[in-house]
């Protein structure tokens, strides 16, 4: 039998949640932004919230307002987000209702997550993955980040709760999270609130099994079903599950059957698609009246319950009135928090130390990671085939698992979404993940996490949850790689705001940029050209460079002039500049030999942030510009850059900015001759330079 104070607290918060839903409905014009409420789900949400400690992490979904009340957030705080007011404590008016994020010592931490159905499963599983790793190495971060108060107190070890609706379990990315949690036995509880509806789609239309049956296919995840409209039953089940996971450090799924009493959202109303019979059936299962009857049965007076109900109504009305009067966000803050401030702002360290030999680009990255793993015990490296047996298909992680252990360098399944999205949760608890997508051609299953979760996290959490991660992506054609191992994807990635893109062209830059990318508190993608890894492509011998010192870093967003034109050619207007990166550097250097002293070449090194100061100054100096890219040219980054250069340098140009890229084909052909016909090369660049210099 639960104590009366727990039951009364639950009933009081249920009354608050009901009053909030009612006042929103009565003020639809004021509550103009789309929102969902928790009506019908209150019992399981409160039963969950009441088990959690400040050491825990929880990811509520968009219908979890009552869970937030149970965690200790006030209606006023939630209403500020509902109305998108400037002093919304979660996102400053940038996010929908019941989309919290929170860092503190008084409540469980909450990472930012999107509205995309089920997408929080991977980042939240990443939290559990990170906590497991910190426990394994007994990291001080466990205490520093308020994960546990006492490392020896197993009863207070943190749990992670990921909450979502039943319709989300059909998402493939949810299965990726389940698979990883089961395989690695992570301390996470998946709470599935099953109200039988996915907007207008019923469970019978959408899936063959419910979550309780579905999870049985993932060996190693325990499961239980509960009547989520019964608070007492829900409380006992959640207490048992949370207590067990605190001790067992193994995953669990709770399947809670609940009614849906409100609209799907304020914009998709229940009367649009639900029958009267269905609504009556759901209202008969309302958790509030059930708990009220239980309270009367144990001797709580009708008068006392009426006082609770009256106080809830009065309090909600007052807090809503205050929220309505709260100020709108300051428009001047709209660009705040896209990125956390960079930590590397100047080049430093010895780029060419004495006594060092030239190294390959692939080894430069390997050595950078080795040094980082030696310095930072929180660094882990994972991805497909990077573990002990192979060390990467390009040997880019060779020997690392042998040196640092399989708990720090390990293989994953073919799960690009998990590889990328898990870094959100890993970063949130202080782990520093370096992950790898095996080929650029296969990054697309991970774009959902990259776009929906990673890129927006810093901005929509007002800087509380930047995602510190390095994502390695081998790119480019390298002689017969074919249509699924040769892609250039920078334009796709550069359309995503909130991430940084680095593209080194030699070993020294690789090491210096890799270190800076790691030290940057934001998500950074390292595009690493396969044709430059080993300098086996003719003309790329110069990609091998002296290995820089351990402390060498290059700030992101700083290009380099790698070939200068003679000042005499510049003065008489007989010069041009080439803006390029990656393999384009070597085509351009080779082509420039046909025009001694007349060509200046910029290696961008970082595609975002972009060194516009260097670019524009160089273009203005020469008056002629050629942009060289390996990507298919139409609608590419190269063409976008040409437009930017044209606008900024219009009064200095002698002719139009030119771009040369690959032919506009949907894939790189397998046959080497066909590949050669598609791609730029030194001869093609030389021909375009000749045309440009002849103007």
Coordinates of C-alpha atoms in Angstrom, one line a residue, residues 201-466:
X201 CA -3.5 5.5 -37.4
X202 CA -4.5 2.8 -35.0
X203 CA -2.2 0.1 -33.7
X204 CA -4.0 -2.5 -35.8
X205 CA -3.2 -0.6 -38.9
X206 CA 0.4 0.1 -38.1
X207 CA 2.0 -2.9 -36.5
X208 CA 1.8 -6.6 -35.9
X209 CA 2.8 -6.5 -32.2
X210 CA 2.9 -4.1 -29.3
X211 CA 6.1 -3.0 -27.7
X212 CA 6.0 -5.7 -25.0
X213 CA 5.9 -8.4 -27.7
X214 CA 8.3 -6.6 -30.0
X215 CA 11.1 -6.2 -27.5
X216 CA 11.2 -10.0 -26.9
X217 CA 13.1 -10.2 -30.2
X218 CA 16.0 -8.4 -28.5
X219 CA 17.7 -10.9 -26.3
X220 CA 18.8 -9.3 -23.1
X221 CA 16.1 -6.7 -22.5
X222 CA 13.6 -7.5 -19.8
X223 CA 10.0 -6.4 -20.3
X224 CA 6.9 -5.8 -18.3
X225 CA 3.4 -4.5 -19.2
X226 CA 1.4 -2.3 -16.9
X227 CA -2.0 -0.6 -16.8
X228 CA -0.6 2.9 -17.2
X229 CA -3.9 4.5 -16.1
X230 CA -3.7 3.0 -12.6
X231 CA -1.3 5.1 -10.6
X232 CA -0.7 2.6 -7.8
X233 CA 0.1 -0.3 -10.1
X234 CA 2.2 2.0 -12.3
X235 CA 4.1 3.3 -9.3
X236 CA 5.0 -0.2 -8.0
X237 CA 6.1 -1.4 -11.4
X238 CA 8.2 1.6 -12.1
X239 CA 9.8 1.4 -8.6
X240 CA 10.7 -2.2 -9.1
X241 CA 12.1 -1.6 -12.6
X242 CA 14.1 1.5 -11.6
X243 CA 15.5 -0.2 -8.5
X244 CA 16.5 -3.3 -10.5
X245 CA 18.2 -1.3 -13.3
X246 CA 20.1 0.7 -10.7
X247 CA 21.6 -2.5 -9.4
X248 CA 21.7 -4.8 -12.5
X249 CA 22.9 -2.1 -15.0
X250 CA 20.9 -3.8 -17.7
X251 CA 18.1 -2.6 -20.0
X252 CA 14.4 -2.9 -19.4
X253 CA 11.2 -2.0 -21.4
X254 CA 8.0 -0.9 -19.7
X255 CA 4.9 -1.1 -21.9
X256 CA 2.2 1.0 -20.4
X257 CA -1.4 0.9 -21.8
X258 CA -3.0 4.3 -21.5
X259 CA -6.0 6.2 -22.8
X260 CA -5.7 9.2 -25.0
X261 CA -8.1 11.8 -23.7
X262 CA -6.8 14.9 -25.4
X263 CA -6.3 15.8 -29.0
X264 CA -3.3 14.4 -30.8
X265 CA -2.1 18.0 -30.9
X266 CA -3.8 21.3 -30.7
X267 CA -3.8 21.3 -34.5
X268 CA -5.0 17.8 -35.1
X269 CA -8.1 17.5 -33.0
X270 CA -9.7 14.2 -31.8
X271 CA -13.1 15.0 -33.4
X272 CA -11.5 14.9 -36.8
X273 CA -10.9 11.2 -36.8
X274 CA -12.1 9.5 -33.6
X275 CA -15.5 8.0 -33.1
X276 CA -17.7 8.7 -30.1
X277 CA -17.5 5.1 -29.1
X278 CA -13.7 5.2 -29.1
X279 CA -13.7 8.4 -27.0
X280 CA -16.1 7.0 -24.5
X281 CA -14.0 3.9 -24.1
X282 CA -10.9 6.0 -23.4
X283 CA -12.6 8.3 -21.0
X284 CA -13.8 5.4 -19.0
X285 CA -10.1 4.7 -18.3
X286 CA -9.2 8.3 -17.1
X287 CA -6.5 8.0 -14.4
X288 CA -7.8 11.0 -12.4
X289 CA -11.2 9.6 -11.4
X290 CA -9.5 6.2 -10.7
X291 CA -7.1 7.7 -8.3
X292 CA -9.8 9.9 -6.7
X293 CA -11.9 6.8 -6.0
X294 CA -8.9 5.1 -4.4
X295 CA -8.3 8.1 -2.2
X296 CA -11.9 8.1 -1.0
X297 CA -11.7 4.3 -0.4
X298 CA -8.7 4.8 2.0
X299 CA -10.5 7.6 4.0
X300 CA -9.5 10.8 2.3
X301 CA -12.5 13.1 2.6
X302 CA -14.5 14.5 -0.3
X303 CA -13.9 18.0 1.1
X304 CA -10.2 17.6 1.1
X305 CA -10.1 16.4 -2.5
X306 CA -12.3 19.3 -3.5
X307 CA -9.8 21.7 -1.9
X308 CA -7.0 20.1 -3.9
X309 CA -9.0 20.5 -7.1
X310 CA -9.9 24.1 -6.3
X311 CA -6.3 25.0 -5.4
X312 CA -5.1 23.4 -8.7
X313 CA -7.6 25.4 -10.7
X314 CA -6.7 28.7 -8.9
X315 CA -2.9 28.1 -9.2
X316 CA -3.0 27.2 -12.9
X317 CA -5.1 30.2 -13.7
X318 CA -2.7 32.6 -11.9
X319 CA 0.4 31.0 -13.5
X320 CA -1.2 31.1 -17.0
X321 CA -2.1 34.8 -16.5
X322 CA 1.5 35.5 -15.5
X323 CA 2.9 33.5 -18.5
X324 CA 0.7 35.4 -20.9
X325 CA 2.2 38.7 -19.6
X326 CA 5.8 37.4 -19.9
X327 CA 7.9 39.2 -22.6
X328 CA 8.5 37.9 -26.1
X329 CA 12.1 36.8 -27.0
X330 CA 14.5 39.6 -28.0
X331 CA 14.9 39.2 -31.8
X332 CA 18.5 40.3 -31.5
X333 CA 19.2 36.9 -29.8
X334 CA 18.0 34.8 -32.7
X335 CA 21.6 33.9 -33.8
X336 CA 22.8 33.1 -30.3
X337 CA 24.0 29.6 -29.4
X338 CA 24.4 28.1 -32.9
X339 CA 27.8 26.9 -31.7
X340 CA 29.6 26.9 -28.4
X341 CA 32.7 29.1 -28.5
X342 CA 35.7 27.5 -30.2
X343 CA 38.6 26.7 -28.0
X344 CA 41.4 26.7 -30.6
X345 CA 41.6 30.2 -32.1
X346 CA 45.2 30.4 -33.3
X347 CA 47.7 28.1 -34.9
X348 CA 50.2 27.0 -32.3
X349 CA 52.8 24.3 -31.8
X350 CA 55.6 23.1 -34.1
X351 CA 54.4 22.2 -37.6
X352 CA 57.9 20.9 -38.7
X353 CA 59.8 19.6 -35.8
X354 CA 63.4 18.6 -36.3
X355 CA 64.2 14.9 -36.6
X356 CA 60.8 13.8 -37.7
X357 CA 60.1 11.9 -40.9
X358 CA 57.3 12.4 -43.5
X359 CA 54.2 10.4 -42.7
X360 CA 51.1 9.4 -44.6
X361 CA 47.8 11.2 -44.1
X362 CA 46.2 8.1 -42.8
X363 CA 49.0 7.8 -40.2
X364 CA 48.6 11.5 -39.3
X365 CA 45.0 10.9 -38.2
X366 CA 46.0 7.7 -36.4
X367 CA 48.8 9.4 -34.5
X368 CA 46.5 12.3 -33.6
X369 CA 44.0 9.9 -32.1
X370 CA 46.7 8.0 -30.3
X371 CA 47.9 11.2 -28.6
X372 CA 44.4 12.2 -27.7
X373 CA 43.6 8.9 -26.2
X374 CA 46.8 9.0 -24.1
X375 CA 45.9 12.5 -22.8
X376 CA 42.1 12.1 -22.4
X377 CA 40.8 8.9 -20.8
X378 CA 37.3 9.9 -21.8
X379 CA 38.1 9.4 -25.5
X380 CA 36.5 6.5 -27.2
X381 CA 36.6 5.4 -30.9
X382 CA 33.9 3.3 -32.5
X383 CA 32.4 2.5 -35.9
X384 CA 32.3 -0.4 -38.4
X385 CA 35.4 -2.5 -38.4
X386 CA 37.6 -0.1 -36.5
X387 CA 38.3 -2.6 -33.7
X388 CA 41.2 -4.9 -32.9
X389 CA 40.9 -7.4 -35.8
X390 CA 41.1 -5.0 -38.7
X391 CA 41.7 -1.5 -37.4
X392 CA 39.6 0.1 -40.1
X393 CA 39.2 -0.8 -43.8
X394 CA 42.0 1.7 -44.6
X395 CA 43.9 0.7 -41.4
X396 CA 43.1 4.2 -40.1
X397 CA 42.6 2.8 -36.6
X398 CA 45.3 0.1 -36.7
X399 CA 46.9 -0.8 -33.3
X400 CA 44.6 1.5 -31.3
X401 CA 42.5 -1.3 -29.7
X402 CA 45.7 -3.2 -28.8
X403 CA 47.1 -0.2 -27.1
X404 CA 44.0 1.2 -25.4
X405 CA 41.7 -1.8 -25.0
X406 CA 38.5 -3.0 -26.6
X407 CA 36.4 -0.9 -24.2
X408 CA 37.8 2.3 -25.9
X409 CA 38.2 1.2 -29.5
X410 CA 35.5 -1.2 -30.7
X411 CA 33.3 -2.3 -33.6
X412 CA 29.7 -1.5 -34.0
X413 CA 27.1 -3.2 -36.2
X414 CA 26.1 -1.7 -39.5
X415 CA 24.2 1.2 -37.8
X416 CA 25.1 4.6 -39.2
X417 CA 22.3 6.2 -37.3
X418 CA 23.4 4.8 -34.0
X419 CA 27.1 5.6 -34.6
X420 CA 26.3 9.2 -35.3
X421 CA 23.3 9.8 -33.0
X422 CA 24.8 8.2 -29.9
X423 CA 27.4 10.9 -29.7
X424 CA 24.7 13.3 -28.5
X425 CA 24.3 11.3 -25.3
X426 CA 27.9 10.3 -24.9
X427 CA 28.9 14.0 -25.1
X428 CA 26.2 15.0 -22.6
X429 CA 27.8 12.9 -19.9
X430 CA 31.4 14.0 -20.6
X431 CA 32.6 11.2 -22.8
X432 CA 34.5 12.4 -25.9
X433 CA 33.5 10.2 -28.9
X434 CA 35.3 9.9 -32.1
X435 CA 33.2 7.9 -34.5
X436 CA 33.6 6.7 -38.1
X437 CA 31.3 6.1 -41.0
X438 CA 33.1 3.6 -43.2
X439 CA 32.4 5.3 -46.5
X440 CA 30.8 8.7 -47.3
X441 CA 28.3 6.8 -49.5
X442 CA 26.8 5.2 -46.4
X443 CA 26.4 8.3 -44.2
X444 CA 22.8 8.8 -45.4
X445 CA 21.1 6.5 -42.9
X446 CA 22.8 8.7 -40.2
X447 CA 21.7 12.0 -41.7
X448 CA 18.4 11.9 -39.7
X449 CA 20.4 12.0 -36.4
X450 CA 22.9 14.5 -37.8
X451 CA 20.2 16.9 -38.9
X452 CA 17.4 16.3 -36.4
X453 CA 19.4 15.8 -33.2
X454 CA 23.1 16.8 -33.4
X455 CA 23.0 20.0 -35.5
X456 CA 20.2 21.6 -33.5
X457 CA 21.2 20.5 -29.9
X458 CA 23.3 23.5 -29.0
X459 CA 21.0 26.1 -30.6
X460 CA 17.7 24.7 -29.1
X461 CA 19.2 24.1 -25.7
X462 CA 20.6 27.7 -25.5
X463 CA 24.1 26.3 -25.3
X464 CA 23.5 23.8 -22.6
X465 CA 24.1 20.7 -24.8
X466 CA 26.6 21.3 -27.6

